[in-house]
Short mmCIF file of C-alpha atoms in Angstrom, two decimals:
data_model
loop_
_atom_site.label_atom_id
_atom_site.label_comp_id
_atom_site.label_asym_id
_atom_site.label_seq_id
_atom_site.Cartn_x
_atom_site.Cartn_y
_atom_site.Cartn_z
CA UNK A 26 38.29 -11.21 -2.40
CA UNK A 27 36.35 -10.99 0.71
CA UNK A 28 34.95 -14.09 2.21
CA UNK A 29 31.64 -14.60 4.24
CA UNK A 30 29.95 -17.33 6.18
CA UNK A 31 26.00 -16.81 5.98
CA UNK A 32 23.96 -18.11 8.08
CA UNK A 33 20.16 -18.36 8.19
CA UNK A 34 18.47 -15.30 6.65
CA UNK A 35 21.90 -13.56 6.12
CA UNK A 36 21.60 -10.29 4.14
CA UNK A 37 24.24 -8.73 1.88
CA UNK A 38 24.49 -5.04 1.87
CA UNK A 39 23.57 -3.64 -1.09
CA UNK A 40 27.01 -2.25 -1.95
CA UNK A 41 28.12 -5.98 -1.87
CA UNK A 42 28.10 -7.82 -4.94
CA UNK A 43 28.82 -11.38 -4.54
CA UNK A 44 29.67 -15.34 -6.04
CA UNK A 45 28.13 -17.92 -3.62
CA UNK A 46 28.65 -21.31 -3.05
CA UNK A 47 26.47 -23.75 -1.29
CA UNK A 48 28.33 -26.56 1.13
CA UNK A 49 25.16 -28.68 0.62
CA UNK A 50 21.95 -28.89 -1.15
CA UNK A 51 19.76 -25.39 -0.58
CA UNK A 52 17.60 -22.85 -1.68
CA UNK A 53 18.77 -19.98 -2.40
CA UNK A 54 16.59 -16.38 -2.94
CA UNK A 55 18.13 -13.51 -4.18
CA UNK A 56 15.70 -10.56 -3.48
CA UNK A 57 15.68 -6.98 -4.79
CA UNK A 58 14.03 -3.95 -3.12
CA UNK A 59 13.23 -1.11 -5.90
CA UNK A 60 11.52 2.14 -4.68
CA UNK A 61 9.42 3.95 -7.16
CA UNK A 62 10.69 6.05 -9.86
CA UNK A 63 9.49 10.14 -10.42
CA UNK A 64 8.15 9.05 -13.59
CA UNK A 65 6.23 6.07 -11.91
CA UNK A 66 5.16 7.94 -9.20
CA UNK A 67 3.65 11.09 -11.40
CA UNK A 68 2.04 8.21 -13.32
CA UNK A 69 0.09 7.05 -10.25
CA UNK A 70 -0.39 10.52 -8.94
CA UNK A 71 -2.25 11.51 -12.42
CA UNK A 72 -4.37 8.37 -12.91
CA UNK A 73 -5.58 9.14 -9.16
CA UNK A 74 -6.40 12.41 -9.95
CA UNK A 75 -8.21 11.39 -13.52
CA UNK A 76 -10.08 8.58 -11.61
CA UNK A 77 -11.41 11.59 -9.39
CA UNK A 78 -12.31 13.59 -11.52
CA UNK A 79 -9.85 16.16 -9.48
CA UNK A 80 -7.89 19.32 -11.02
CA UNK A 81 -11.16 20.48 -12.93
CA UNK A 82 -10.06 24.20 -12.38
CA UNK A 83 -8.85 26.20 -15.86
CA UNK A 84 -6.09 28.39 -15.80
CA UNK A 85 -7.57 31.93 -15.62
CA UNK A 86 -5.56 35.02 -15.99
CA UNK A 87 -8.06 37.96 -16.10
CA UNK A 88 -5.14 40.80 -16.09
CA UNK A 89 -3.37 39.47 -18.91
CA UNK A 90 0.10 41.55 -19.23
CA UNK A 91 1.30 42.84 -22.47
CA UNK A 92 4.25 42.16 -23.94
CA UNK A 93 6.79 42.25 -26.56
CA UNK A 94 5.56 39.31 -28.64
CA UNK A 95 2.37 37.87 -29.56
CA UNK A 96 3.46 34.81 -29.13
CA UNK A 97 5.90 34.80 -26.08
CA UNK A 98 4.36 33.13 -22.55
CA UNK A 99 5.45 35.48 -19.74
CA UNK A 100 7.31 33.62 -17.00
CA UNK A 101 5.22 35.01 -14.59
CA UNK A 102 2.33 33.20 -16.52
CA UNK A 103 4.46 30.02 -16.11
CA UNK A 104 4.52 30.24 -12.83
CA UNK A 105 0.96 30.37 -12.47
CA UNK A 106 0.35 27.24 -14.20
CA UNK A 107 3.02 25.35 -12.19
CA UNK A 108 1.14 26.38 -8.98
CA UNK A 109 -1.84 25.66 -10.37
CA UNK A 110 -0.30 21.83 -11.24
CA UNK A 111 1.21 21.73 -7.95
CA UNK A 112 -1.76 22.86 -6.03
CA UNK A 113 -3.17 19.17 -6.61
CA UNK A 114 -0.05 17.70 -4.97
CA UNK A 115 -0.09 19.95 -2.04
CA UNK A 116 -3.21 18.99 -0.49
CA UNK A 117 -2.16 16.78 1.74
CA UNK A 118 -5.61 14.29 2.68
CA UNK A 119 -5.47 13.67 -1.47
CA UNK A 120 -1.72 12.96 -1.33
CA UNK A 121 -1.80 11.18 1.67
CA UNK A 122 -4.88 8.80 0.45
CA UNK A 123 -3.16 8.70 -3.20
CA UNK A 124 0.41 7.53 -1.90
CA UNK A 125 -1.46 4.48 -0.03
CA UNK A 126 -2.94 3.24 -2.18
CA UNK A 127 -0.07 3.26 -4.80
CA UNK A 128 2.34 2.19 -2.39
CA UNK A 129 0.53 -1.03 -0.75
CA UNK A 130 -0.84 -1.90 -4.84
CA UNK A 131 1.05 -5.41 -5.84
CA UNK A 132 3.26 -4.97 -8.61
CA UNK A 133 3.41 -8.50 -9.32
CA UNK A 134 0.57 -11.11 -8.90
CA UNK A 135 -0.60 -12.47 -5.78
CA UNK A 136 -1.41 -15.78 -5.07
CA UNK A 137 -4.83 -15.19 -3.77
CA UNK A 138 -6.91 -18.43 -3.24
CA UNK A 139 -10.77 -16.71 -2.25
CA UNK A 140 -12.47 -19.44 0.02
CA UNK A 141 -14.97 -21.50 -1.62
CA UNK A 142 -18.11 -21.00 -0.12
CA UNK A 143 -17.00 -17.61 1.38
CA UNK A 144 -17.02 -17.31 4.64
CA UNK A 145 -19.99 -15.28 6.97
CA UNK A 146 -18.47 -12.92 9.47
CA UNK A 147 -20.03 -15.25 12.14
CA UNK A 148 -17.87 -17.84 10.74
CA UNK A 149 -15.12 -15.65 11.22
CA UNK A 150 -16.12 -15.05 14.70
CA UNK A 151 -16.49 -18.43 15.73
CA UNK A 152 -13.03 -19.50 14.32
CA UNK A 153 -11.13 -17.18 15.88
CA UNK A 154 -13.23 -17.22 19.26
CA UNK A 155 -12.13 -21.43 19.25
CA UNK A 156 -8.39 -20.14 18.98
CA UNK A 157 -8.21 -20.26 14.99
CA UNK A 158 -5.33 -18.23 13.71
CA UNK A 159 -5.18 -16.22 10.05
CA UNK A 160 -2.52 -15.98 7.86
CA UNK A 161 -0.98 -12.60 5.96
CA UNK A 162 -0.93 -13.80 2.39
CA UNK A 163 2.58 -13.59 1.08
CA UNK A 164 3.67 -10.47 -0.54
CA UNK A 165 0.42 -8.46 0.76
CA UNK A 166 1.42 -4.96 1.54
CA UNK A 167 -0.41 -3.69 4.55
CA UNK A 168 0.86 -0.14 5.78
CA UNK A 169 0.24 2.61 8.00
CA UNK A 170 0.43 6.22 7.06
CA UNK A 171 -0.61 8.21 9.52
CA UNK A 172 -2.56 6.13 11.57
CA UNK A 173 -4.68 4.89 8.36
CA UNK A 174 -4.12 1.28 7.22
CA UNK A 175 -4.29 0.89 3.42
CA UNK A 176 -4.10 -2.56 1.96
CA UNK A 177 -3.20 -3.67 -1.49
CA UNK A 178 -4.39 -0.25 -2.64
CA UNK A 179 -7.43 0.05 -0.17
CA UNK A 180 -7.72 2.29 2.67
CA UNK A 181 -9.59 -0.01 5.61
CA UNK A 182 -12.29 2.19 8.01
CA UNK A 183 -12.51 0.93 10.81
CA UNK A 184 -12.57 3.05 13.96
CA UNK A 185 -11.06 0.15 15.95
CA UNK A 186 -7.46 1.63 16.10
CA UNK A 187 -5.87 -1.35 17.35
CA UNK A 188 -7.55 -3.93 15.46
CA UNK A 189 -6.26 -2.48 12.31
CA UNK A 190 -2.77 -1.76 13.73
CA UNK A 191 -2.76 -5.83 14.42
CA UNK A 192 -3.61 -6.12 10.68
CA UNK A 193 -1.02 -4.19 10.07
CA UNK A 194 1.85 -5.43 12.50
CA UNK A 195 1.23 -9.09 12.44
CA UNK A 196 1.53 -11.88 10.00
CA UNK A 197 -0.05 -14.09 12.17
CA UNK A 198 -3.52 -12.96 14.24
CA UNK A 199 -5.23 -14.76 16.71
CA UNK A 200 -8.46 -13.40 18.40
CA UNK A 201 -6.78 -11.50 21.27
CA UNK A 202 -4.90 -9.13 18.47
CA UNK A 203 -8.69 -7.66 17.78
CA UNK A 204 -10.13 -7.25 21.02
CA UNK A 205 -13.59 -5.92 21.53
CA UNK A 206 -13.10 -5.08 17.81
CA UNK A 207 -14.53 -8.71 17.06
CA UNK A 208 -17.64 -7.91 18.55
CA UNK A 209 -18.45 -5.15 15.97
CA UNK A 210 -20.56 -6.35 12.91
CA UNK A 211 -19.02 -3.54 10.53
CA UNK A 212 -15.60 -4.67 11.61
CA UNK A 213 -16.46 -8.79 11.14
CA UNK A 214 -17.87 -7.53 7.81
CA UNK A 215 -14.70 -6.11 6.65
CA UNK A 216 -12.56 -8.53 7.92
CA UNK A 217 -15.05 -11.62 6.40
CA UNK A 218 -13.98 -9.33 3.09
CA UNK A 219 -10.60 -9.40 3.51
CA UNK A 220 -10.78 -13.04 4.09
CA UNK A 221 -12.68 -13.68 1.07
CA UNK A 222 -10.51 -11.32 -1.19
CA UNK A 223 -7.69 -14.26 -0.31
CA UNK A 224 -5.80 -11.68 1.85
CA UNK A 225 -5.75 -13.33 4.67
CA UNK A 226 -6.69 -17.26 5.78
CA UNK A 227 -6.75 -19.58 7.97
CA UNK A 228 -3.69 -21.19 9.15
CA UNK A 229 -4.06 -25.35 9.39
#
């Protein structure tokens, strides 16, 4: 049997199973990482195109081949309906916008706490101008995909680049991360909603 000493934030590979032992009184988190199955992510892919109202073309076939028997379906005609089906998939703005916001979506709860009174974007402002920091909530998914930041299932618009690469990089944001971005209204607005959605806060 192989033996280890861990220290802080020590990961096991995943290969690794393992029997641990604390020397003294501790915490400690076992945490699993589980990508998406095909049947999960066809699941998400067909609700997004139902909540669309995408994929409203019927499969046509004008020239209609003869064939042995009434009731065989031609594999050619197969073929046609599986491009027909895939043609949804292969657009790749609809993909792209789909697989964001499945991917960032929670699968468990969060534990949002909305301020109470919500707070006004020149609140915001103010805060962060005074050297006020926010807070990522815990287990928020913020990611880039190509250069658009979706969060918890939302694509943000924004064109301040950086700002919303800061969102994305950085638990922790002080004014500076935003630059001239701050002194936007739209981009106050959003981020007084992302505030007030829980998503982010301010640290004490």
């Amino acid at each position: 049997m192989k033996r280890w000493s861990l220290a802080i934030f020590s990961i096991f590979r995943r290969d690794s199973p393992h029997e641990g032992y604390s020397l003294e009184n501790s915490l400690n988190y076992s945490v699993g990482y589980r990508a998406p199955n095909a049947r999960e992510l066809f699941s998400g892919f067909a609700d997004y195109v139902l909540q669309r109202e995408l994929g409203s073309q019927r499969y046509a076939d004008p020239d209609v081949p003869s064939r042995d028997h009434p009731a065989d379906i031609l594999p050619t005609e197969l073929d046609r309906l599986r491009e027909m089906m895939l043609g949804l998939i292969n657009q790749p703005e609809h993909f792209k916008q789909w697989f964001g916001e499945f991917i960032t979506q929670s699968r468990h709860e969060l534990d949002v706490a909305p301020p109470e009174p919500p707070y006004q974007p020149d609140e915001i402002y103010d805060a962060l101008q005074q050297g006020d920091t926010l807070e990522r909530l815990g287990g928020l998914r913020v990611l880039r995909i190509d250069g658009e930041v979706f969060v918890n299932g939302e694509k943000i618009n924004s064109p301040h680049r950086p700002a919303l690469d800061a969102l994305a990089t950085h638990l922790t944001l002080r004014a500076d991360h935003f630059g001239d971005a701050l002194e936007d209204p739209s981009f106050l607005a959003m981020l007084a909603a992302l505030v007030n959605s829980g998503y982010w806060f301010f640290g004490d």
